């Protein structure tokens, strides 16, 4: 605390009082308080503000540290090197606060990161730098010689701009035998300086008296002002006008209209004639600002408003009224009119935004300070009491009163930028007057984004159908994930999750667009299904991820030609005996690596083929159309069989079959030497018996197997065991076509154990469905097994298959 005066005992007592006042102030108000004498030089120490506020010296540099004052003028500064508050410019307490008993400068210290506000009051201590002053150098008084002892004559008081003891004035009159000076208290708020007549005047002895009136204050050192009193003794008119009371107290509303009657005064004079006629006027000692606002009618004594009466400028007016008679040596009477100005609610609250910290991160906890708002109202009492509110209601913000008329806008509820990116607030300050006045201010609070949303796909999985033999690098599908965040938090990149299966050589994804590309042609015969996950990651810190399952079903194309299963050649030779019409002489076997209709084969004789021959459209069996005998003109026949699939376009292959007709005995002997029938010839009857026995056993076994299969197929179809094809799975499905059975070469070994090594290949067909069935969760389910349309095989057909 700065010491405003020297080391005298009086100064020490005053210093002790200031220290006690400082301590009481801090304990009562909860704010930092310093004191410094007025007129202190630049650099005068005020206080260690950084230490007292608990701030580090490194926090004192702008813009992290700001100090603002409600008064104009840069009176104080903070040394950024040591945190000391010092006087920056000259401070005149009288100019700053006038006659106010307490003069203080309120400082707002704002520190950021975190946002804090401190309130510091620096009391400006008064020093005795103003001497008592009279408004004139000479005061003229006319006093009747007939005035009795003890009469009082008002004289002008001296004014001292200082306060306290420095402004307490005592008066002393130069030595004389007629007069003394006294201060008379009118009431608790007003006093008058009067000249008291101690001895009646004798105009004939001394018509004039010159007295020196001294006014001395109580400061250290004391200062003095003087005025010369010119007193003239007047004869004859010995009765002065007199008011019925010396002080009149009046209440007047501020902003009263010009011409408003304040009071009507009346003075009486006991004289007669011209000495009784009275003229009213404002006293010579009335201040000019009072004369600008009030006037008195000289004839009837009505005091009226002539200017603007503002409570905020002055709360009271002290007007001296003089009533003077019209004699040659006029006498005068005096009274005072004390006007108390009543406040009217004529000032709207003033609002000032001290600090605004935006945007507000959406993860800000409740209680986070967003803005500091200062509210003030120049009115008094209820008219100056202000309450603050925010509109609209039900916002995630609230106002908290922090210090006097200071409010903090703080976060009240959790924020969500994706739900509301910006809030428009209207802050209203309303006083308690009647009627009340209010001020509004709009405030926009943007919400800052935080990476709190992971990228999300529109659905949990995608099913894609891609035809095989696609060109390398073909775009097959696009995945897209959305992120409701903004900026880098919403910048999504994609990549393949290869934990389950390496896909870098087959599939790639564009990291920005999410486009999926097939890096190489897909082959249905090698790969039926690719199932993998695509992950999406945003660019936030920390980043968040989402994923989606992609199932790529390879759609079969008719790109495989049927292949005849005769090993190593396309032609076969059959030796047959003469036979009847419809006799089966052989069977063509062919395979197709495709699936479905692309692998469904049909057999036709070439258009150039002639003779009594017929080939089964779907069985491939070669039979006669009419009876043959040894008398045929030609004993050798060549058949060209065309094998076609049902693809679009259809693909085909040919097989040449050579049939030779021999006599019955030769046929039997030839049969005994046919490849696969044994090395040594045996009697035909024995071979036929063995064939019949084996055929009967086989037919019985096949019949029993057919019954079991029929019962199994009639039961509710159970999910079949999935077959793995690379990263994905396919499901085995049974099917029947036009009452006969064919098969797919790739699937033949899966079904090889159903009905024998060779016969099953010609009678069963495996289809991999092009349209899978998915549950609501998007996961692949086993495909349903179709019901066989022909539950039992034709025994004759089975017998022929076995014999062949």
mmCIF file with all atom_site columns, C-alpha atoms in Angstrom, residues 427-492:
data_model
loop_
_atom_site.group_PDB
_atom_site.id
_atom_site.type_symbol
_atom_site.label_atom_id
_atom_site.label_alt_id
_atom_site.label_comp_id
_atom_site.label_asym_id
_atom_site.label_entity_id
_atom_site.label_seq_id
_atom_site.pdbx_PDB_ins_code
_atom_site.Cartn_x
_atom_site.Cartn_y
_atom_site.Cartn_z
_atom_site.occupancy
_atom_site.B_iso_or_equiv
_atom_site.pdbx_formal_charge
_atom_site.auth_seq_id
_atom_site.auth_comp_id
_atom_site.auth_asym_id
_atom_site.auth_atom_id
_atom_site.pdbx_PDB_model_num
ATOM 1  C CA . UNK A 1 427 ? -29.659 -11.708 -23.103 1.00 0.00 ? 427 UNK A CA 1
ATOM 2  C CA . UNK A 1 428 ? -32.165 -9.384  -21.406 1.00 0.00 ? 428 UNK A CA 1
ATOM 3  C CA . UNK A 1 429 ? -31.335 -6.999  -18.555 1.00 0.00 ? 429 UNK A CA 1
ATOM 4  C CA . UNK A 1 430 ? -34.456 -5.629  -16.812 1.00 0.00 ? 430 UNK A CA 1
ATOM 5  C CA . UNK A 1 431 ? -34.622 -3.224  -13.884 1.00 0.00 ? 431 UNK A CA 1
ATOM 6  C CA . UNK A 1 432 ? -37.148 -3.366  -11.052 1.00 0.00 ? 432 UNK A CA 1
ATOM 7  C CA . UNK A 1 433 ? -38.690 0.042   -11.700 1.00 0.00 ? 433 UNK A CA 1
ATOM 8  C CA . UNK A 1 434 ? -42.363 0.704   -12.344 1.00 0.00 ? 434 UNK A CA 1
ATOM 9  C CA . UNK A 1 435 ? -42.750 0.528   -15.237 1.00 0.00 ? 435 UNK A CA 1
ATOM 10 C CA . UNK A 1 436 ? -39.555 -1.461  -15.724 1.00 0.00 ? 436 UNK A CA 1
ATOM 11 C CA . UNK A 1 437 ? -37.083 -0.802  -18.528 1.00 0.00 ? 437 UNK A CA 1
ATOM 12 C CA . UNK A 1 438 ? -35.007 -3.444  -20.261 1.00 0.00 ? 438 UNK A CA 1
ATOM 13 C CA . UNK A 1 439 ? -32.141 -3.848  -22.675 1.00 0.00 ? 439 UNK A CA 1
ATOM 14 C CA . UNK A 1 440 ? -31.498 -6.835  -24.914 1.00 0.00 ? 440 UNK A CA 1
ATOM 15 C CA . UNK A 1 441 ? -28.397 -8.035  -26.674 1.00 0.00 ? 441 UNK A CA 1
ATOM 16 C CA . UNK A 1 442 ? -28.045 -10.874 -29.158 1.00 0.00 ? 442 UNK A CA 1
ATOM 17 C CA . UNK A 1 443 ? -25.273 -13.409 -28.783 1.00 0.00 ? 443 UNK A CA 1
ATOM 18 C CA . UNK A 1 444 ? -24.274 -16.177 -31.175 1.00 0.00 ? 444 UNK A CA 1
ATOM 19 C CA . UNK A 1 445 ? -22.543 -19.183 -29.595 1.00 0.00 ? 445 UNK A CA 1
ATOM 20 C CA . UNK A 1 446 ? -21.143 -21.643 -32.154 1.00 0.00 ? 446 UNK A CA 1
ATOM 21 C CA . UNK A 1 447 ? -20.412 -25.179 -30.956 1.00 0.00 ? 447 UNK A CA 1
ATOM 22 C CA . UNK A 1 448 ? -16.995 -26.634 -31.771 1.00 0.00 ? 448 UNK A CA 1
ATOM 23 C CA . UNK A 1 449 ? -16.864 -30.149 -33.160 1.00 0.00 ? 449 UNK A CA 1
ATOM 24 C CA . UNK A 1 450 ? -15.286 -33.042 -31.271 1.00 0.00 ? 450 UNK A CA 1
ATOM 25 C CA . UNK A 1 451 ? -14.660 -36.403 -32.883 1.00 0.00 ? 451 UNK A CA 1
ATOM 26 C CA . UNK A 1 452 ? -17.421 -38.283 -31.059 1.00 0.00 ? 452 UNK A CA 1
ATOM 27 C CA . UNK A 1 453 ? -19.056 -40.075 -34.021 1.00 0.00 ? 453 UNK A CA 1
ATOM 28 C CA . UNK A 1 454 ? -17.591 -43.069 -35.822 1.00 0.00 ? 454 UNK A CA 1
ATOM 29 C CA . UNK A 1 455 ? -18.149 -43.453 -39.585 1.00 0.00 ? 455 UNK A CA 1
ATOM 30 C CA . UNK A 1 456 ? -21.318 -45.482 -40.195 1.00 0.00 ? 456 UNK A CA 1
ATOM 31 C CA . UNK A 1 457 ? -22.445 -47.416 -43.248 1.00 0.00 ? 457 UNK A CA 1
ATOM 32 C CA . UNK A 1 458 ? -26.048 -47.354 -44.437 1.00 0.00 ? 458 UNK A CA 1
ATOM 33 C CA . UNK A 1 459 ? -26.445 -51.092 -43.775 1.00 0.00 ? 459 UNK A CA 1
ATOM 34 C CA . UNK A 1 460 ? -24.439 -53.734 -41.924 1.00 0.00 ? 460 UNK A CA 1
ATOM 35 C CA . UNK A 1 461 ? -23.612 -55.749 -45.059 1.00 0.00 ? 461 UNK A CA 1
ATOM 36 C CA . UNK A 1 462 ? -23.724 -55.528 -48.826 1.00 0.00 ? 462 UNK A CA 1
ATOM 37 C CA . UNK A 1 463 ? -24.347 -58.336 -51.323 1.00 0.00 ? 463 UNK A CA 1
ATOM 38 C CA . UNK A 1 464 ? -22.757 -57.855 -54.742 1.00 0.00 ? 464 UNK A CA 1
ATOM 39 C CA . UNK A 1 465 ? -23.149 -60.077 -57.841 1.00 0.00 ? 465 UNK A CA 1
ATOM 40 C CA . UNK A 1 466 ? -20.259 -59.936 -60.299 1.00 0.00 ? 466 UNK A CA 1
ATOM 41 C CA . UNK A 1 467 ? -20.049 -61.880 -63.530 1.00 0.00 ? 467 UNK A CA 1
ATOM 42 C CA . UNK A 1 468 ? -16.952 -63.928 -63.965 1.00 0.00 ? 468 UNK A CA 1
ATOM 43 C CA . UNK A 1 469 ? -14.285 -63.041 -66.525 1.00 0.00 ? 469 UNK A CA 1
ATOM 44 C CA . UNK A 1 470 ? -14.451 -59.373 -65.630 1.00 0.00 ? 470 UNK A CA 1
ATOM 45 C CA . UNK A 1 471 ? -11.663 -57.166 -66.981 1.00 0.00 ? 471 UNK A CA 1
ATOM 46 C CA . UNK A 1 472 ? -8.785  -56.531 -64.522 1.00 0.00 ? 472 UNK A CA 1
ATOM 47 C CA . UNK A 1 473 ? -9.302  -53.374 -62.459 1.00 0.00 ? 473 UNK A CA 1
ATOM 48 C CA . UNK A 1 474 ? -13.057 -53.304 -63.066 1.00 0.00 ? 474 UNK A CA 1
ATOM 49 C CA . UNK A 1 475 ? -15.159 -51.230 -60.669 1.00 0.00 ? 475 UNK A CA 1
ATOM 50 C CA . UNK A 1 476 ? -17.570 -53.670 -59.053 1.00 0.00 ? 476 UNK A CA 1
ATOM 51 C CA . UNK A 1 477 ? -19.164 -51.731 -56.205 1.00 0.00 ? 477 UNK A CA 1
ATOM 52 C CA . UNK A 1 478 ? -18.935 -48.592 -54.046 1.00 0.00 ? 478 UNK A CA 1
ATOM 53 C CA . UNK A 1 479 ? -19.253 -48.510 -50.281 1.00 0.00 ? 479 UNK A CA 1
ATOM 54 C CA . UNK A 1 480 ? -19.948 -45.259 -48.539 1.00 0.00 ? 480 UNK A CA 1
ATOM 55 C CA . UNK A 1 481 ? -19.825 -44.347 -44.866 1.00 0.00 ? 481 UNK A CA 1
ATOM 56 C CA . UNK A 1 482 ? -21.098 -41.105 -43.393 1.00 0.00 ? 482 UNK A CA 1
ATOM 57 C CA . UNK A 1 483 ? -19.783 -39.223 -40.382 1.00 0.00 ? 483 UNK A CA 1
ATOM 58 C CA . UNK A 1 484 ? -21.960 -36.478 -38.840 1.00 0.00 ? 484 UNK A CA 1
ATOM 59 C CA . UNK A 1 485 ? -18.852 -34.679 -37.555 1.00 0.00 ? 485 UNK A CA 1
ATOM 60 C CA . UNK A 1 486 ? -17.242 -31.881 -39.560 1.00 0.00 ? 486 UNK A CA 1
ATOM 61 C CA . UNK A 1 487 ? -13.791 -31.053 -40.864 1.00 0.00 ? 487 UNK A CA 1
ATOM 62 C CA . UNK A 1 488 ? -11.115 -33.639 -40.318 1.00 0.00 ? 488 UNK A CA 1
ATOM 63 C CA . UNK A 1 489 ? -13.398 -35.476 -37.912 1.00 0.00 ? 489 UNK A CA 1
ATOM 64 C CA . UNK A 1 490 ? -15.686 -36.248 -40.872 1.00 0.00 ? 490 UNK A CA 1
ATOM 65 C CA . UNK A 1 491 ? -12.933 -37.007 -43.425 1.00 0.00 ? 491 UNK A CA 1
ATOM 66 C CA . UNK A 1 492 ? -13.414 -40.754 -44.057 1.00 0.00 ? 492 UNK A CA 1
#
